[in-house]
mmCIF file of C-alpha atoms in Angstrom:
data_model
loop_
_atom_site.group_PDB
_atom_site.id
_atom_site.type_symbol
_atom_site.label_atom_id
_atom_site.label_comp_id
_atom_site.label_asym_id
_atom_site.label_seq_id
_atom_site.Cartn_x
_atom_site.Cartn_y
_atom_site.Cartn_z
ATOM 1 C CA MET A 103 21.649 -48.427 123.199
ATOM 2 C CA ALA A 104 19.039 -50.900 121.985
ATOM 3 C CA PRO A 105 19.547 -52.384 118.485
ATOM 4 C CA PRO A 106 17.055 -51.370 115.803
ATOM 5 C CA ARG A 107 14.105 -53.655 115.229
ATOM 6 C CA ASN A 108 14.647 -53.768 111.372
ATOM 7 C CA ARG A 109 17.799 -55.787 110.960
ATOM 8 C CA ARG A 110 17.697 -55.245 107.060
ATOM 9 C CA PRO A 111 17.942 -51.493 106.589
ATOM 10 C CA GLY A 112 17.309 -50.140 103.072
ATOM 11 C CA PHE A 113 15.237 -53.149 101.918
ATOM 12 C CA SER A 114 11.582 -52.667 100.975
ATOM 13 C CA ARG A 115 8.960 -55.267 100.230
ATOM 14 C CA ARG A 116 9.036 -54.431 96.505
ATOM 15 C CA ALA A 117 12.781 -55.106 96.433
ATOM 16 C CA GLN A 118 12.257 -58.303 98.367
ATOM 17 C CA TYR A 119 9.568 -59.487 95.946
ATOM 18 C CA GLY A 120 11.775 -58.601 92.975
ATOM 19 C CA LEU A 121 14.719 -60.513 94.396
ATOM 20 C CA PHE A 122 12.491 -63.463 95.156
ATOM 21 C CA LEU A 123 11.012 -63.527 91.652
ATOM 22 C CA SER A 124 14.483 -63.350 90.106
ATOM 23 C CA TYR A 125 15.506 -66.373 92.139
ATOM 24 C CA VAL A 126 12.359 -68.201 91.066
ATOM 25 C CA VAL A 127 12.955 -67.362 87.409
ATOM 26 C CA ALA A 128 16.579 -68.417 87.573
ATOM 27 C CA ILE A 129 15.763 -71.704 89.298
ATOM 28 C CA GLY A 130 12.831 -72.326 86.902
ATOM 29 C CA GLY A 131 15.028 -71.642 83.898
ATOM 30 C CA ALA A 132 17.675 -73.959 85.209
ATOM 31 C CA LEU A 133 15.115 -76.713 85.793
ATOM 32 C CA ILE A 134 13.632 -76.221 82.275
ATOM 33 C CA ALA A 135 17.130 -76.382 80.793
ATOM 34 C CA VAL A 136 17.875 -79.573 82.719
ATOM 35 C CA VAL A 137 14.564 -81.093 81.595
ATOM 36 C CA LEU A 138 15.192 -80.124 77.957
ATOM 37 C CA ILE A 139 18.738 -81.526 78.042
ATOM 38 C CA ALA A 140 17.479 -84.766 79.575
ATOM 39 C CA LEU A 141 14.626 -84.938 77.070
ATOM 40 C CA SER A 142 16.986 -84.396 74.154
ATOM 41 C CA GLN A 143 19.208 -87.198 75.408
ATOM 42 C CA LEU A 144 16.552 -89.678 76.463
ATOM 43 C CA ASN A 145 13.708 -89.026 73.954
ATOM 44 C CA ALA A 146 14.835 -87.244 70.814
ATOM 45 C CA PRO A 147 11.452 -87.472 68.925
ATOM 46 C CA ALA A 148 9.602 -85.864 71.817
ATOM 47 C CA TYR A 149 12.238 -83.143 72.005
ATOM 48 C CA SER A 150 11.844 -82.445 68.249
ATOM 49 C CA ALA A 151 8.064 -82.241 68.605
ATOM 50 C CA LEU A 152 8.428 -79.824 71.513
ATOM 51 C CA ARG A 153 10.895 -77.711 69.575
ATOM 52 C CA GLY A 154 8.489 -77.548 66.594
ATOM 53 C CA ALA A 155 5.640 -76.455 68.881
ATOM 54 C CA VAL A 156 7.820 -73.698 70.298
ATOM 55 C CA ARG A 157 8.648 -72.559 66.771
ATOM 56 C CA GLU A 158 4.962 -72.485 65.868
ATOM 57 C CA VAL A 159 4.273 -70.235 68.835
ATOM 58 C CA THR A 160 7.249 -67.913 68.456
ATOM 59 C CA ALA A 161 7.247 -67.584 64.643
ATOM 60 C CA PRO A 162 4.313 -65.083 64.427
ATOM 61 C CA ILE A 163 5.823 -63.027 67.226
ATOM 62 C CA SER A 164 9.225 -63.003 65.520
ATOM 63 C CA ALA A 165 7.616 -62.044 62.194
ATOM 64 C CA SER A 166 5.725 -59.168 63.801
ATOM 65 C CA LEU A 167 8.821 -57.944 65.598
ATOM 66 C CA GLY A 168 10.811 -58.247 62.337
ATOM 67 C CA GLY A 169 8.222 -56.165 60.488
ATOM 68 C CA VAL A 170 8.342 -53.517 63.185
ATOM 69 C CA ARG A 171 12.142 -53.518 63.058
ATOM 70 C CA ARG A 172 12.191 -53.233 59.270
ATOM 71 C CA GLY A 173 9.618 -50.440 59.419
ATOM 72 C CA ILE A 174 11.662 -48.510 61.948
ATOM 73 C CA THR A 175 14.931 -49.006 60.052
ATOM 74 C CA GLY A 176 13.193 -48.105 56.765
ATOM 75 C CA VAL A 177 11.925 -44.737 58.004
ATOM 76 C CA PRO A 178 15.067 -42.798 56.965
ATOM 77 C CA SER A 179 15.196 -44.427 53.541
ATOM 78 C CA GLY A 180 11.439 -43.880 53.128
ATOM 79 C CA ILE A 181 11.834 -40.188 53.860
ATOM 80 C CA GLY A 182 14.677 -39.977 51.353
ATOM 81 C CA GLN A 183 12.624 -41.843 48.741
ATOM 82 C CA TYR A 184 9.652 -39.519 49.349
ATOM 83 C CA PHE A 185 11.693 -36.410 48.645
ATOM 84 C CA GLY A 186 13.297 -38.189 45.696
ATOM 85 C CA VAL A 187 9.857 -39.060 44.295
ATOM 86 C CA VAL A 188 8.671 -35.463 44.761
ATOM 87 C CA SER A 189 11.656 -34.070 42.888
ATOM 88 C CA GLU A 190 11.288 -36.724 40.187
ATOM 89 C CA ASN A 191 7.591 -35.912 39.861
ATOM 90 C CA GLN A 192 8.371 -32.215 39.420
ATOM 91 C CA ARG A 193 11.023 -33.034 36.830
ATOM 92 C CA LEU A 194 8.625 -35.275 34.895
ATOM 93 C CA LYS A 195 5.900 -32.608 34.992
ATOM 94 C CA LYS A 196 8.331 -30.032 33.616
ATOM 95 C CA GLN A 197 9.425 -32.468 30.922
ATOM 96 C CA LEU A 198 5.773 -33.175 30.077
ATOM 97 C CA ARG A 199 5.063 -29.442 29.667
ATOM 98 C CA GLN A 200 8.095 -29.065 27.429
ATOM 99 C CA SER A 201 7.022 -32.090 25.397
ATOM 100 C CA GLY A 202 3.519 -30.616 25.077
ATOM 101 C CA ASP A 203 4.961 -27.348 23.760
ATOM 102 C CA LEU A 204 7.107 -29.262 21.271
ATOM 103 C CA VAL A 205 4.109 -31.309 20.105
ATOM 104 C CA GLN A 206 2.024 -28.146 19.690
ATOM 105 C CA ARG A 207 4.755 -26.465 17.647
ATOM 106 C CA ALA A 208 5.165 -29.614 15.566
ATOM 107 C CA ARG A 209 1.424 -29.694 14.854
ATOM 108 C CA THR A 210 1.445 -26.014 13.888
ATOM 109 C CA LEU A 211 4.409 -26.532 11.586
ATOM 110 C CA GLY A 212 2.730 -29.604 10.114
ATOM 111 C CA ARG A 213 -0.452 -27.665 9.300
ATOM 112 C CA GLU A 214 1.561 -24.792 7.802
ATOM 113 C CA ASN A 215 3.645 -27.250 5.794
ATOM 114 C CA ALA A 216 0.495 -28.912 4.468
ATOM 115 C CA ARG A 217 -0.951 -25.522 3.409
ATOM 116 C CA LEU A 218 2.278 -24.565 1.672
ATOM 117 C CA ARG A 219 2.405 -27.897 -0.153
ATOM 118 C CA ARG A 220 -1.148 -27.432 -1.410
ATOM 119 C CA LEU A 221 -0.295 -23.891 -2.457
ATOM 120 C CA LEU A 222 2.790 -25.046 -4.357
ATOM 121 C CA GLN A 223 0.824 -27.784 -6.097
ATOM 122 C CA LEU A 224 -1.833 -25.251 -7.012
ATOM 123 C CA ARG A 225 0.755 -22.828 -8.384
ATOM 124 C CA ASP A 226 2.476 -25.529 -10.417
ATOM 125 C CA ARG A 227 -0.842 -26.756 -11.784
ATOM 126 C CA ASP A 228 -2.243 -23.334 -12.699
ATOM 127 C CA PRO A 229 -0.273 -21.544 -15.434
ATOM 128 C CA LYS A 230 -2.138 -18.293 -14.749
ATOM 129 C CA THR A 231 -0.469 -17.663 -11.396
ATOM 130 C CA VAL A 232 1.144 -14.219 -11.212
ATOM 131 C CA ALA A 233 2.800 -14.336 -7.771
ATOM 132 C CA ALA A 234 2.803 -16.228 -4.480
ATOM 133 C CA ALA A 235 3.190 -14.003 -1.422
ATOM 134 C CA ARG A 236 2.445 -13.754 2.279
ATOM 135 C CA LEU A 237 -0.631 -12.037 3.701
ATOM 136 C CA VAL A 238 1.035 -9.833 6.276
ATOM 137 C CA SER A 239 -2.071 -8.325 7.882
ATOM 138 C CA SER A 240 -5.861 -8.137 7.746
ATOM 139 C CA SER A 241 -8.596 -6.067 9.386
ATOM 140 C CA PRO A 242 -10.806 -8.466 11.388
ATOM 141 C CA GLY A 243 -12.217 -5.818 13.746
ATOM 142 C CA SER A 244 -13.941 -3.578 11.216
ATOM 143 C CA THR A 245 -16.920 -3.834 8.909
ATOM 144 C CA ARG A 246 -14.555 -3.076 6.022
ATOM 145 C CA ARG A 247 -12.382 -6.103 5.377
ATOM 146 C CA TYR A 248 -9.007 -5.604 3.724
ATOM 147 C CA ALA A 249 -5.695 -7.440 3.753
ATOM 148 C CA VAL A 250 -2.154 -6.491 2.823
ATOM 149 C CA LEU A 251 -0.256 -8.743 0.437
ATOM 150 C CA TYR A 252 3.534 -8.661 0.424
ATOM 151 C CA ALA A 253 3.783 -8.429 -3.366
ATOM 152 C CA GLY A 254 3.179 -5.475 -5.640
ATOM 153 C CA SER A 255 3.619 -4.070 -9.098
ATOM 154 C CA ARG A 256 7.260 -5.138 -9.246
ATOM 155 C CA GLN A 257 6.124 -8.738 -8.930
ATOM 156 C CA GLY A 258 3.481 -8.327 -11.653
ATOM 157 C CA VAL A 259 0.480 -7.754 -9.382
ATOM 158 C CA ARG A 260 -2.182 -5.539 -10.953
ATOM 159 C CA LYS A 261 -5.482 -4.057 -9.829
ATOM 160 C CA GLY A 262 -8.476 -6.384 -10.138
ATOM 161 C CA GLN A 263 -6.529 -9.670 -10.056
ATOM 162 C CA PRO A 264 -8.105 -12.418 -7.921
ATOM 163 C CA VAL A 265 -6.332 -13.654 -4.800
ATOM 164 C CA ARG A 266 -6.843 -17.193 -3.516
ATOM 165 C CA GLY A 267 -5.415 -19.627 -0.981
ATOM 166 C CA PRO A 268 -5.179 -23.414 -0.879
ATOM 167 C CA GLU A 269 -8.690 -23.693 0.602
ATOM 168 C CA GLY A 270 -10.485 -21.164 -1.573
ATOM 169 C CA LEU A 271 -11.029 -17.586 -2.736
ATOM 170 C CA ILE A 272 -9.726 -14.732 -0.567
ATOM 171 C CA GLY A 273 -10.553 -11.608 -2.560
ATOM 172 C CA ARG A 274 -9.208 -9.366 -5.306
ATOM 173 C CA VAL A 275 -6.487 -6.739 -5.581
ATOM 174 C CA LEU A 276 -7.815 -3.256 -4.931
ATOM 175 C CA GLU A 277 -4.638 -1.168 -5.303
ATOM 176 C CA THR A 278 -0.923 -1.771 -5.609
ATOM 177 C CA SER A 279 2.406 -0.238 -4.656
ATOM 178 C CA PRO A 280 5.865 -1.386 -5.764
ATOM 179 C CA ASN A 281 6.118 -4.226 -3.200
ATOM 180 C CA THR A 282 2.689 -4.477 -1.552
ATOM 181 C CA ALA A 283 -0.926 -4.717 -2.583
ATOM 182 C CA ARG A 284 -4.206 -3.991 -0.854
ATOM 183 C CA VAL A 285 -6.717 -6.827 -1.162
ATOM 184 C CA LEU A 286 -10.486 -6.445 -0.867
ATOM 185 C CA LEU A 287 -11.607 -9.597 0.943
ATOM 186 C CA ILE A 288 -14.738 -11.466 -0.082
ATOM 187 C CA LEU A 289 -15.970 -10.824 3.502
ATOM 188 C CA ASP A 290 -16.232 -7.084 2.816
ATOM 189 C CA PRO A 291 -19.776 -5.747 2.181
ATOM 190 C CA GLU A 292 -18.553 -4.150 -1.078
ATOM 191 C CA SER A 293 -17.368 -7.520 -2.420
ATOM 192 C CA ILE A 294 -19.683 -9.288 -4.888
ATOM 193 C CA VAL A 295 -18.613 -12.631 -6.318
ATOM 194 C CA PRO A 296 -20.668 -14.573 -8.908
ATOM 195 C CA VAL A 297 -20.914 -18.201 -7.749
ATOM 196 C CA GLN A 298 -22.735 -21.415 -8.542
ATOM 197 C CA ARG A 299 -23.830 -24.363 -6.446
ATOM 198 C CA THR A 300 -21.764 -27.480 -6.985
ATOM 199 C CA ARG A 301 -24.611 -30.009 -6.836
ATOM 200 C CA ASP A 302 -26.868 -28.476 -9.485
ATOM 201 C CA GLY A 303 -25.120 -25.383 -10.912
ATOM 202 C CA LEU A 304 -27.607 -22.907 -9.390
ATOM 203 C CA PRO A 305 -26.232 -19.396 -10.130
ATOM 204 C CA ALA A 306 -25.982 -17.081 -7.159
ATOM 205 C CA ILE A 307 -24.169 -14.054 -5.775
ATOM 206 C CA ALA A 308 -21.857 -14.167 -2.728
ATOM 207 C CA VAL A 309 -21.818 -10.871 -0.808
ATOM 208 C CA GLY A 310 -19.685 -10.164 2.241
ATOM 209 C CA ARG A 311 -21.364 -9.401 5.559
ATOM 210 C CA GLY A 312 -18.388 -7.797 7.327
ATOM 211 C CA ASP A 313 -18.617 -10.251 10.242
ATOM 212 C CA GLY A 314 -16.644 -13.144 8.785
ATOM 213 C CA LEU A 315 -19.577 -14.710 6.911
ATOM 214 C CA LEU A 316 -21.153 -14.465 3.455
ATOM 215 C CA ASP A 317 -24.655 -13.900 2.136
ATOM 216 C CA ILE A 318 -25.531 -16.253 -0.746
ATOM 217 C CA ARG A 319 -28.391 -14.889 -2.848
ATOM 218 C CA SER A 320 -30.062 -16.612 -5.730
ATOM 219 C CA ALA A 321 -29.427 -14.907 -9.083
ATOM 220 C CA ASP A 322 -32.266 -16.206 -11.285
ATOM 221 C CA MET A 323 -34.777 -17.951 -9.019
ATOM 222 C CA ALA A 324 -37.183 -16.620 -6.381
ATOM 223 C CA ASN A 325 -37.394 -18.520 -3.097
ATOM 224 C CA ALA A 326 -34.625 -20.885 -4.149
ATOM 225 C CA PRO A 327 -34.046 -23.509 -1.426
ATOM 226 C CA PHE A 328 -30.638 -23.595 0.239
ATOM 227 C CA LEU A 329 -29.623 -26.593 2.313
ATOM 228 C CA ALA A 330 -27.028 -26.748 5.055
ATOM 229 C CA GLY A 331 -23.794 -28.035 3.543
ATOM 230 C CA ASP A 332 -24.377 -26.652 0.030
ATOM 231 C CA ALA A 333 -20.986 -25.688 -1.414
ATOM 232 C CA PHE A 334 -20.540 -22.761 -3.796
ATOM 233 C CA VAL A 335 -17.666 -22.075 -6.202
ATOM 234 C CA THR A 336 -16.895 -19.237 -8.557
ATOM 235 C CA SER A 337 -18.815 -19.406 -11.825
ATOM 236 C CA GLY A 338 -16.532 -17.285 -14.021
ATOM 237 C CA THR A 339 -19.335 -14.819 -14.730
ATOM 238 C CA GLY A 340 -18.098 -11.238 -14.836
ATOM 239 C CA GLY A 341 -14.683 -12.211 -16.146
ATOM 240 C CA ILE A 342 -12.667 -11.495 -12.967
ATOM 241 C CA TYR A 343 -12.593 -14.748 -10.994
ATOM 242 C CA PRO A 344 -11.706 -18.010 -12.737
ATOM 243 C CA PRO A 345 -14.397 -20.679 -12.386
ATOM 244 C CA ASN A 346 -14.457 -23.493 -9.813
ATOM 245 C CA ILE A 347 -12.597 -21.726 -6.992
ATOM 246 C CA PRO A 348 -14.215 -22.731 -3.642
ATOM 247 C CA VAL A 349 -15.982 -19.784 -2.003
ATOM 248 C CA GLY A 350 -18.221 -20.884 0.883
ATOM 249 C CA ARG A 351 -20.519 -23.474 2.429
ATOM 250 C CA VAL A 352 -24.092 -22.836 3.656
ATOM 251 C CA THR A 353 -24.495 -23.150 7.422
ATOM 252 C CA ARG A 354 -28.270 -23.749 7.715
ATOM 253 C CA ASN A 355 -31.375 -24.328 5.627
ATOM 254 C CA SER A 356 -33.099 -21.252 4.208
ATOM 255 C CA ARG A 357 -34.842 -19.827 1.141
ATOM 256 C CA ASP A 358 -33.903 -17.112 -1.343
ATOM 257 C CA SER A 359 -30.713 -16.270 0.595
ATOM 258 C CA ALA A 360 -28.466 -18.143 2.978
ATOM 259 C CA ILE A 361 -25.575 -17.525 5.318
ATOM 260 C CA ALA A 362 -22.346 -19.268 4.341
ATOM 261 C CA ARG A 363 -18.950 -19.683 5.927
ATOM 262 C CA PRO A 364 -15.984 -19.034 3.592
ATOM 263 C CA PHE A 365 -13.604 -21.888 2.904
ATOM 264 C CA ALA A 366 -10.554 -19.610 3.204
ATOM 265 C CA GLY A 367 -10.542 -17.317 6.224
ATOM 266 C CA PRO A 368 -7.983 -14.480 6.028
ATOM 267 C CA ASP A 369 -7.019 -15.070 9.672
ATOM 268 C CA SER A 370 -5.940 -18.659 8.962
ATOM 269 C CA VAL A 371 -4.196 -18.083 5.608
ATOM 270 C CA ASP A 372 -0.481 -17.322 5.621
ATOM 271 C CA PHE A 373 0.319 -17.406 1.896
ATOM 272 C CA ALA A 374 -1.845 -16.599 -1.084
ATOM 273 C CA LEU A 375 -1.679 -16.762 -4.865
ATOM 274 C CA VAL A 376 -2.371 -13.842 -7.159
ATOM 275 C CA GLN A 377 -3.877 -15.034 -10.446
ATOM 276 C CA GLN A 378 -4.525 -13.375 -13.759
ATOM 277 C CA ILE A 379 -7.949 -11.994 -14.490
ATOM 278 C CA PHE A 380 -10.076 -14.729 -16.026
ATOM 279 C CA MET A 381 -11.296 -12.665 -18.999
ATOM 280 C CA PRO A 382 -9.298 -9.425 -19.257
ATOM 281 C CA GLU A 383 -10.803 -6.544 -21.188
ATOM 282 C CA ALA A 384 -9.839 -6.404 -24.820
ATOM 283 C CA PRO A 385 -7.450 -3.577 -25.687
ATOM 284 C CA PRO A 386 -9.072 -0.661 -27.512
ATOM 285 C CA GLU A 387 -8.880 -0.692 -31.281
ATOM 286 C CA PRO A 388 -6.300 1.722 -32.683
ATOM 287 C CA GLU A 389 -7.711 4.894 -34.211
ATOM 288 C CA PRO A 390 -7.037 5.543 -37.924
ATOM 289 C CA THR A 391 -4.111 7.904 -38.497
ATOM 290 C CA GLY A 392 -5.510 9.565 -41.621
ATOM 291 C CA GLU A 393 -8.383 9.552 -44.095
ATOM 292 C CA ALA A 394 -8.051 7.800 -47.444
ATOM 293 C CA SER A 395 -8.101 10.186 -50.416
ATOM 294 C CA ASP A 396 -9.269 9.433 -53.927
ATOM 295 C CA GLN A 397 -6.662 9.795 -56.669
ATOM 296 C CA PRO A 398 -7.821 10.909 -60.128
ATOM 297 C CA SER A 399 -7.167 8.376 -62.788
#
């Protein structure tokens, strides 16, 4: 039997080229190593310069490969930090909402504390105060404006007594029960309060509109000018309301009558003072019990 023509079975040209290139690389590496060893022994300065040039070439490549390696190894920790940051962000948002609620409650308590302090100072300064009590309800949705005061006849509250808050006049007592009283607010259309302007003493009448505002009407002057910002206080006329209690402030310029906003809104007042009537009616004179008779001398 004739021998096969290909005496190297299983070898392809690609394998032959690969084997040849590996030999070339190995021999070239050996020659470069021999040259470098000889250069380091025979000419050390040239070897140092060559080594520095190699470093200059390989340093950027090493830095890039190091950055890639650090990026790959930092992926797990980055994922963990991301989820940690998300949870921390949610926790901080929750804490911020709680802090906002606490700040809001603190502001509300601060405003209420300030109103109560003014009310206490007013009560201590005014010897005519009958009682200090809470306004437990009011009727903002009706044309008739009333409020309920948590103090009644047992606390000395009587019909007709004025009711005021730290900011100004609220109304007057309309009827009483043992522990509560019904207050007619100055916003009610049936409420009429004699007032005067603070800047010149112009007498006027404050009448409720039923919508949270007041009508200020001149009492002795036709076409009296009203300017925005004019403040009106009680004048003491009529004998019910003590003088100089703030009532309302004009909202815009007008003549003969003006719309004013009350200083003390019943919706924003928690506590109120009941005061004595400024000029109570004199008691009736006692009737004579018998007629005088003449005695003969």
